[in-house]
Short mmCIF file of C-alpha atoms and ligand atoms in Angstrom, two decimals:
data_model
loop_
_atom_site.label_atom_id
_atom_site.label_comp_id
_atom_site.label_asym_id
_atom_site.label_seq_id
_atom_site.Cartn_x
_atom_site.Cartn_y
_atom_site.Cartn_z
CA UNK A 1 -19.74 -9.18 27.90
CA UNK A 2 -22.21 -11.74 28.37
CA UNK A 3 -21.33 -15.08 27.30
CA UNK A 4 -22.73 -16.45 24.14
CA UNK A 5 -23.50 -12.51 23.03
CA UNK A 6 -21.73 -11.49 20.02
CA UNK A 7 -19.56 -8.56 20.61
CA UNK A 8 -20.44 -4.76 19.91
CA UNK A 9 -17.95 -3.60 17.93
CA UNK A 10 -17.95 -0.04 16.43
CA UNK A 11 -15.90 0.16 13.18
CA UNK A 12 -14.71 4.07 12.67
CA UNK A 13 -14.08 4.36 9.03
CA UNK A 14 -15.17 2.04 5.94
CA UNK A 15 -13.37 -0.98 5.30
CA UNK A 16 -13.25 -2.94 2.35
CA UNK A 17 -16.61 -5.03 1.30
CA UNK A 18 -15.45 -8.75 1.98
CA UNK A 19 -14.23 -7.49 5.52
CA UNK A 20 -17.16 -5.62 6.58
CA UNK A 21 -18.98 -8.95 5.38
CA UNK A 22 -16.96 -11.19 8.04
CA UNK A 23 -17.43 -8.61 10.82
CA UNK A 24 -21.46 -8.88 10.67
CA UNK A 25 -21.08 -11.83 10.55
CA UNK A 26 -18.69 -12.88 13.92
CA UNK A 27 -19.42 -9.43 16.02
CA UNK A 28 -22.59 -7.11 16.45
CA UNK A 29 -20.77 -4.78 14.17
CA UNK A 30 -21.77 -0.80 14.27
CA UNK A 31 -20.28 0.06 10.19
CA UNK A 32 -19.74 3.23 9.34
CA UNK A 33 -20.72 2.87 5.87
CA UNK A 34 -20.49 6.58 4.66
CA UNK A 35 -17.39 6.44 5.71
CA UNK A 36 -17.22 10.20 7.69
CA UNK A 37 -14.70 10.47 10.15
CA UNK A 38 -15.93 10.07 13.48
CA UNK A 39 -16.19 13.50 16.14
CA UNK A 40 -14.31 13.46 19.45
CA UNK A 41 -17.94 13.34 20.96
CA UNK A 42 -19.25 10.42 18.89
CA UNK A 43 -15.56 8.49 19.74
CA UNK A 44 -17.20 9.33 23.23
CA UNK A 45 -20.24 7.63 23.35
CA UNK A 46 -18.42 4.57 21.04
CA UNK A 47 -16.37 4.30 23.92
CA UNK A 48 -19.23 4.30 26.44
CA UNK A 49 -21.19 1.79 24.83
CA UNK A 50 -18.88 -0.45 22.39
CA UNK A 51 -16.91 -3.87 23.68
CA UNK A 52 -14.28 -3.09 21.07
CA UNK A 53 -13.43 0.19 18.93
CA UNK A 54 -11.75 -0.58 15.49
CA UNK A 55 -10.08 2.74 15.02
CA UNK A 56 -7.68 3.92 12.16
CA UNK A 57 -4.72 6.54 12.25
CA UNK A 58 -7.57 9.00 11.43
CA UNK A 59 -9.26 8.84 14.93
CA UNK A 60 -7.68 10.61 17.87
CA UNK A 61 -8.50 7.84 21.35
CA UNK A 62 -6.78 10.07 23.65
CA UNK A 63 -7.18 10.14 27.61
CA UNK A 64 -10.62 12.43 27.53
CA UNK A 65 -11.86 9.95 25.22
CA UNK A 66 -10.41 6.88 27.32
CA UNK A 67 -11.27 8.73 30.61
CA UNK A 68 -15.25 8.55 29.68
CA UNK A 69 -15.15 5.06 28.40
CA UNK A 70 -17.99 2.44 29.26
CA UNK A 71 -17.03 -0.28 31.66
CA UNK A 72 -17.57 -2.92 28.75
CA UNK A 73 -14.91 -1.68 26.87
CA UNK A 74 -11.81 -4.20 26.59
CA UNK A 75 -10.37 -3.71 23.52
CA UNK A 76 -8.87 -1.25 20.85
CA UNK A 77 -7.84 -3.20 17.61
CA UNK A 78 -6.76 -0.89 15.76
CA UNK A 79 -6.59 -0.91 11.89
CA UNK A 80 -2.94 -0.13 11.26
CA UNK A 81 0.11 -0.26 12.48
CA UNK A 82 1.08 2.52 13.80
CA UNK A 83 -0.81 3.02 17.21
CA UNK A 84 0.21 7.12 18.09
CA UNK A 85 -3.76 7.51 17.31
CA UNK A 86 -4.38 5.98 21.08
CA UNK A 87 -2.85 6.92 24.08
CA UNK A 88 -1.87 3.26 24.52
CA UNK A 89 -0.78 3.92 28.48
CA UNK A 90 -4.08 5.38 29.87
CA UNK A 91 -5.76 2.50 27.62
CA UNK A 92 -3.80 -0.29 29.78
CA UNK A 93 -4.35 1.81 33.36
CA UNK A 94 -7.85 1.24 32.19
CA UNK A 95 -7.59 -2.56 31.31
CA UNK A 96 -8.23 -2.06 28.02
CA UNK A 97 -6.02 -4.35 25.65
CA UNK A 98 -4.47 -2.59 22.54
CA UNK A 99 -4.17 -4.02 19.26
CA UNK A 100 -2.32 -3.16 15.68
CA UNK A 101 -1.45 -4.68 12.21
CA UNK A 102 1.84 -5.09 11.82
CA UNK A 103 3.59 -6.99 9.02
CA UNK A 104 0.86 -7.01 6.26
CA UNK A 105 1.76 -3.33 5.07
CA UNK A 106 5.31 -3.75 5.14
CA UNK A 107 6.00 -4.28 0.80
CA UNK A 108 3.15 -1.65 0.09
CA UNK A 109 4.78 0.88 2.53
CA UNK A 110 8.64 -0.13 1.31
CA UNK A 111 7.49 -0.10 -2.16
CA UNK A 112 5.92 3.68 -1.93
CA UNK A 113 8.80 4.89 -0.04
CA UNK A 114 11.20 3.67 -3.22
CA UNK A 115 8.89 5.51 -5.74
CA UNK A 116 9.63 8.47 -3.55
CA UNK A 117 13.13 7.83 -3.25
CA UNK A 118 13.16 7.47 -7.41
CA UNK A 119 10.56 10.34 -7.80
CA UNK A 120 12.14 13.25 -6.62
CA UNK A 121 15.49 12.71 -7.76
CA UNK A 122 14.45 11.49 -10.77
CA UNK A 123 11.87 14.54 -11.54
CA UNK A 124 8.70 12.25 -12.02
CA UNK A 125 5.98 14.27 -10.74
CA UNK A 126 7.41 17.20 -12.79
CA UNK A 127 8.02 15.38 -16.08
CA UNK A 128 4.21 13.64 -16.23
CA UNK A 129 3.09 16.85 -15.40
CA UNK A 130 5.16 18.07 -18.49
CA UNK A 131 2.10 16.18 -20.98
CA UNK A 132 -0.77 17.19 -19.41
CA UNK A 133 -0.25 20.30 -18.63
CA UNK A 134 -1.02 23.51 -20.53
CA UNK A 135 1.77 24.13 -22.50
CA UNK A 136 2.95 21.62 -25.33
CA UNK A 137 6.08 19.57 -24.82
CA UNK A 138 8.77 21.47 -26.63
CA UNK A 139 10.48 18.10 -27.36
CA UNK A 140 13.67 16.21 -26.23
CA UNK A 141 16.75 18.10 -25.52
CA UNK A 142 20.28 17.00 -24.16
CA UNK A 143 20.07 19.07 -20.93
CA UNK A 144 16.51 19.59 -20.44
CA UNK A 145 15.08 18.26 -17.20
CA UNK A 146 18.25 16.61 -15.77
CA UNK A 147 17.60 15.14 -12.18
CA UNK A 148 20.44 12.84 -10.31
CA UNK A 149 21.57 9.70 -10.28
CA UNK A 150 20.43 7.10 -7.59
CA UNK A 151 22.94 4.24 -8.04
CA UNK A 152 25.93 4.28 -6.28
CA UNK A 153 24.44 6.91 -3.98
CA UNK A 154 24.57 6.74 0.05
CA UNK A 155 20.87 5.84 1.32
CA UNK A 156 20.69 6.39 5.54
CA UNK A 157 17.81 4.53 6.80
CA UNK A 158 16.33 6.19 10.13
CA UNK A 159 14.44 3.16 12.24
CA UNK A 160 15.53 -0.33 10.34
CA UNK A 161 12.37 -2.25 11.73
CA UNK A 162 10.32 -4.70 9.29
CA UNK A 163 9.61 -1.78 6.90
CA UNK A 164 13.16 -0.22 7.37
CA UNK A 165 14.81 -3.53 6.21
CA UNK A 166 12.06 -4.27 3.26
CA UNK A 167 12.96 -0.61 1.80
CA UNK A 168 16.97 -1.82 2.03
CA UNK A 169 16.72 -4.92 -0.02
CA UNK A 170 14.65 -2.79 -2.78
CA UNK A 171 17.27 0.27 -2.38
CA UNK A 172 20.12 -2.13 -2.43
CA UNK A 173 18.83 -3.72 -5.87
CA UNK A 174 18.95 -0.03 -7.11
CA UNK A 175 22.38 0.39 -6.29
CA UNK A 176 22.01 2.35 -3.34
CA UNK A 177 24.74 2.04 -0.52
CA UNK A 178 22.56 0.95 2.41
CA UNK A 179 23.72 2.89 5.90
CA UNK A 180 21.04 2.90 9.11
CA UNK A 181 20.12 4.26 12.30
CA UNK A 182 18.24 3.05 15.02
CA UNK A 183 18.24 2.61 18.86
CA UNK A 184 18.97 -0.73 18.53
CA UNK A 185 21.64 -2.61 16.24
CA UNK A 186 20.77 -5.45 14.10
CA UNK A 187 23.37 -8.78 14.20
CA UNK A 188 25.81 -8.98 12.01
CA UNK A 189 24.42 -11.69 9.87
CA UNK A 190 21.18 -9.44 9.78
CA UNK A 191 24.04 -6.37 8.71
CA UNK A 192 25.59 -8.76 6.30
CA UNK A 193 22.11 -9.83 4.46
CA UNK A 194 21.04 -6.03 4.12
CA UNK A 195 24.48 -4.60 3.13
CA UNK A 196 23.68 -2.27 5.91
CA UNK A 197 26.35 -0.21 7.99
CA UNK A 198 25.19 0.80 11.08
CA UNK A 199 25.46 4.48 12.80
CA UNK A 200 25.05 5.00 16.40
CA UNK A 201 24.89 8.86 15.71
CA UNK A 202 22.32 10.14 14.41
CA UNK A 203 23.59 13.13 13.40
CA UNK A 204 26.96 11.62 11.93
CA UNK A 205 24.85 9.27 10.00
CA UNK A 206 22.20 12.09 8.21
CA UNK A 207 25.38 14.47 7.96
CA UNK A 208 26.87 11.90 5.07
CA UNK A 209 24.03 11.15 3.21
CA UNK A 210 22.67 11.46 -0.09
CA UNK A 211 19.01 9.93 1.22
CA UNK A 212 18.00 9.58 3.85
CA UNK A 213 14.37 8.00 4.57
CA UNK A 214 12.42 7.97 7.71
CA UNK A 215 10.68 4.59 8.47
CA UNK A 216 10.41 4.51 12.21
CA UNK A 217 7.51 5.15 14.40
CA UNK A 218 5.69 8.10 15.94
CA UNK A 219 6.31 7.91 19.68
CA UNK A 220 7.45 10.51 22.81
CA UNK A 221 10.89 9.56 21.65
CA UNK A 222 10.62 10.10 18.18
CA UNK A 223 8.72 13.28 17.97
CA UNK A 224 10.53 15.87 15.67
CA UNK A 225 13.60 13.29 15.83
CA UNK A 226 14.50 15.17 12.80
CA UNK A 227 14.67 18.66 14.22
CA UNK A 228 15.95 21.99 13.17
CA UNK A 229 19.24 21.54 14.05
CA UNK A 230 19.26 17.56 12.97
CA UNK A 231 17.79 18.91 9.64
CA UNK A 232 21.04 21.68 9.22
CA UNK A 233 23.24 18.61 9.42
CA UNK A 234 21.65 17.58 6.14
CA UNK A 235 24.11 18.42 2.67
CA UNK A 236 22.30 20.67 0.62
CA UNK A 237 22.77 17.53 -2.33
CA UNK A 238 20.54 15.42 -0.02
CA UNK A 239 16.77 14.31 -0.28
CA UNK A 240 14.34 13.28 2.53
CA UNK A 241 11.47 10.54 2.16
CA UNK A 242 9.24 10.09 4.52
CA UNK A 243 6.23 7.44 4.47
CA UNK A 244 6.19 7.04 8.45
CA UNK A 245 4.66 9.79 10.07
CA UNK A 246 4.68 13.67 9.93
CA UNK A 247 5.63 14.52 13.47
CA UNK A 248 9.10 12.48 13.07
CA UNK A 249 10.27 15.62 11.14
CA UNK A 250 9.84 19.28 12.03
CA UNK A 251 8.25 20.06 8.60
CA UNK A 252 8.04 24.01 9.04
CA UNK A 253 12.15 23.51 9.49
CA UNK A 254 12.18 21.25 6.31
CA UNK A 255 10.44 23.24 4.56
CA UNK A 256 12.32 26.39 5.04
CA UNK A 257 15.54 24.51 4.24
CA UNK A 258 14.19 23.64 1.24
CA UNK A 259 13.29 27.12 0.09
CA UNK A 260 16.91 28.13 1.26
CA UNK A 261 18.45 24.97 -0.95
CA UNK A 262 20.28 24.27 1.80
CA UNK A 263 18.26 21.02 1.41
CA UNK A 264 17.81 19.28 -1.56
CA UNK A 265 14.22 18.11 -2.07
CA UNK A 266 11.88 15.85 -0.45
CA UNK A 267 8.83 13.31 -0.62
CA UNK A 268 6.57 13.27 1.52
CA UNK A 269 3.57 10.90 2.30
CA UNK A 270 2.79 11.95 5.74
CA UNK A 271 2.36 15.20 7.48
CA UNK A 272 2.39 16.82 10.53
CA UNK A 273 -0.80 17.81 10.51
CA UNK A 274 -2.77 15.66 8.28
CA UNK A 275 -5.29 15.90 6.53
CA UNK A 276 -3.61 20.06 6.47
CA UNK A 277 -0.53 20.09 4.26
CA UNK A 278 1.45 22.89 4.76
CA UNK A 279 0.73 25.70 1.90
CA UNK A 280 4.75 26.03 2.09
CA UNK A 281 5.13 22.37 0.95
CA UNK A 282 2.25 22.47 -1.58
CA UNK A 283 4.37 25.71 -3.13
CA UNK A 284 7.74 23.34 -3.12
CA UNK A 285 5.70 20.92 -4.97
CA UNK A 286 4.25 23.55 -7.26
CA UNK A 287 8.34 24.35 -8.30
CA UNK A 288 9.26 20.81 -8.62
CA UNK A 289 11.08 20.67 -5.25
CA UNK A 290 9.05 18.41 -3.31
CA UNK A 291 6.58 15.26 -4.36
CA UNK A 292 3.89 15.14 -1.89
CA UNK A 293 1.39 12.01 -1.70
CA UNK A 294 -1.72 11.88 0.70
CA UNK A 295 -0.84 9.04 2.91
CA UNK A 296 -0.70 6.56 0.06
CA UNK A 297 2.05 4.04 1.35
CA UNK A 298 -0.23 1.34 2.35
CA UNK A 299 -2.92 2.11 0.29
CA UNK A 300 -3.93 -1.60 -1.63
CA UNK A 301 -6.59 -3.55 -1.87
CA UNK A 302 -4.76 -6.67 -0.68
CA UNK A 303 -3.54 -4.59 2.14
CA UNK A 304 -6.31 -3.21 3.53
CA UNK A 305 -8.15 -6.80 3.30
CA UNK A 306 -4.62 -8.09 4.95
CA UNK A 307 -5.14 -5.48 7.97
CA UNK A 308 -8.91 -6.08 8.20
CA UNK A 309 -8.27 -9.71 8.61
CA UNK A 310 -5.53 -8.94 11.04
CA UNK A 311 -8.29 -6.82 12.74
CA UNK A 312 -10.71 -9.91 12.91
CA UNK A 313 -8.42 -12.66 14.75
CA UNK A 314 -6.80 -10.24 17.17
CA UNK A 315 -10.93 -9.34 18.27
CA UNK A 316 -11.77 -13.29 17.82
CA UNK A 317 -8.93 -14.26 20.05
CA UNK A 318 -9.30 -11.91 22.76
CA UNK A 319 -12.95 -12.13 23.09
CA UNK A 320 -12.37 -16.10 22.79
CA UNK A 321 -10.45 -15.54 26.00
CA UNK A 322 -6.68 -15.90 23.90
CA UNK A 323 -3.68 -13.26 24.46
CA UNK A 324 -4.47 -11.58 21.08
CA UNK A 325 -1.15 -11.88 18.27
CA UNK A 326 -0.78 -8.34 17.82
CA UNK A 327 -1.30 -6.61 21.45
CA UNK A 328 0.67 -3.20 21.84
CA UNK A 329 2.55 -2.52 25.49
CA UNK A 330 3.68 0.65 26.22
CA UNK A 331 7.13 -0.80 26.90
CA UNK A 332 6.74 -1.51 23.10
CA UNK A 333 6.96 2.43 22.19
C1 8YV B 401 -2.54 3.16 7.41
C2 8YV B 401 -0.29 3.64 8.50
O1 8YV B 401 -3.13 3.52 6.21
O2 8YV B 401 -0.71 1.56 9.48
C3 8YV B 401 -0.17 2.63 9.57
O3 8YV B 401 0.52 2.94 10.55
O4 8YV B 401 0.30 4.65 8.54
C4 8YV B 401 -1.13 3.57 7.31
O5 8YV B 401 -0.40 3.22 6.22
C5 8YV B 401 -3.29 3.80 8.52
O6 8YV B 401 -2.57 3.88 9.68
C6 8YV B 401 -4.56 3.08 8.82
O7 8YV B 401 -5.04 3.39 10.10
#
């Protein structure tokens, strides 16, 4: 880039007004202010053309995209925090510095993922859809409607990163008996301060639980981490949230397990293959067995402002010549 040129920056999806605002302002921003998601071809020719791509979980920058990008491009900030949307490894073999936003969705995402873990025990979705529905509410009866109790109940947290150890201090203030896995223990005093027992096995750990809710990243690694067999380990008392990503479960398995009531129930806020949900999962929801939400976790105001800004000094800093905060290694997956 030439010095003293403002950047070109092509922005993939709207963003919120006071963001977009800042972004004409600093870069030579290309908006895309009707807000249609962006073809493979026209990621093509952003990447051909643009200094930096702002892309969201939405937008697929694989290797053919990477593999015909422009010479100018040099960065990838991407607006979110989960980064299985690029194929980070190619986009570093190219020289091309990848960016996320961690941090700022970490209380919207942990609070969604406890309304899950209270909704489907709890009947929510069922019982609101009691009063608008066709049918007039009978009235109150002793053992109408009964869900299950959350307190005192065993939650097993799968992937205890920043939004892993936000949802244990909410579950923990519910009552809920905090357990977790992931590939890497936490210290003690970090054990102590979450109430948190840790499980090396996997499969020991979702085997004993009453919840169990996933909250760690889409990677090679964690790809159908909850598997057919992993999901037959489940009790059939036992519920499943999950407000990380679809692919971290094998949701045709879930699904059927569900149907069988050799699972309990589940909420869901991420899918395999989003924006398709699974007609088996919509008909689970349609009997009560399942609450599903369309990726709603981080879905505030404050947050998406939060991520924008995020967006804005990770492209400030690199272009200003800076290591950016939030760059993504592959050693990170
Ligand atoms: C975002 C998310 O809405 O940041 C993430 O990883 O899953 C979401 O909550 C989305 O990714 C924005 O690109």
């Amino acid at each position: 880039m030439a010095t003293g040129k403002k950047p070109l920056v092509v922005v993939t999806r709207r963003l919120p007004d006071a963001i977009e605002m800042r972004m004409r302002e600093l870069f030579d921003a290309r908006l895309n202010t009707d807000d249609k998601p962006m073809s493979q071809a026209e990621l093509v020719a952003a990447a051909k053309t643009a200094d930096v791509i702002v892309p969201t979980v939405t937008d697929h920058i694989d290797r053919a995209v990477l593999s015909q990008s422009g010479e100018r491009l040099k960065l990838i900030a991407n607006f979110g925090n989960g980064v299985d949307n690029i194929d980070v490894a190619t986009a570093v073999q190219r020289g091309i510095t990848v960016t996320n936003t961690p941090g700022v969705l970490t209380e919207d995402t942990a609070d969604m993922t406890m309304a899950l873990i209270l909704a489907v025990p709890r009947r929510l979705a069922e019982g609101a859809q009691v009063l608008t529905g066709s049918q007039e509410w009978s009235g109150w009866s002793p053992t109408w409607m009964l869900g299950h109790r959350i307190w005192g109940k065993r939650l097993g947290i799968v992937g205890m990163g920043r939004i892993g150890q936000a949802v244990a201090r909410r579950a923990h203030a519910f009552g809920l008996k905090i357990h977790y896995h992931d590939r890497r223990r936490m210290t003690e005093a970090a054990e102590a301060e979450l109430h948190a027992t840790y499980w090396e096995s996997l499969d020991q750990m979702l085997a004993r639980m009453d919840i169990i809710s996933i909250n760690c990243p889409h990677t090679p690694a964690t790809y159908h981490l909850l598997s057919a067999r992993r999901l037959k380990l489940i009790r059939p008392e036992a519920y499943i949230v999950n407000t990380a990503r679809g692919e971290v479960i094998d949701e045709n398995a879930l699904a059927r397990l569900i149907e069988a009531g050799e699972i309990a129930g589940a909420g869901l806020d991420v899918f395999e293959h989003e924006p398709a949900v699974s007609p088996k999962l919509v008909k689970l929801a349609k009997a009560g067995k399942v609450v599903l939400l369309p990726h709603l976790a981080s879905a505030t105001l404050e947050g998406r402002v939060d991520m924008g800004e995020k967006v804005i000094v990770n492209i400030k800093t690199f272009m200003d010549g800076h290591r950016p905060p939030d760059r993504v290694l592959p050693s990170m997956l």
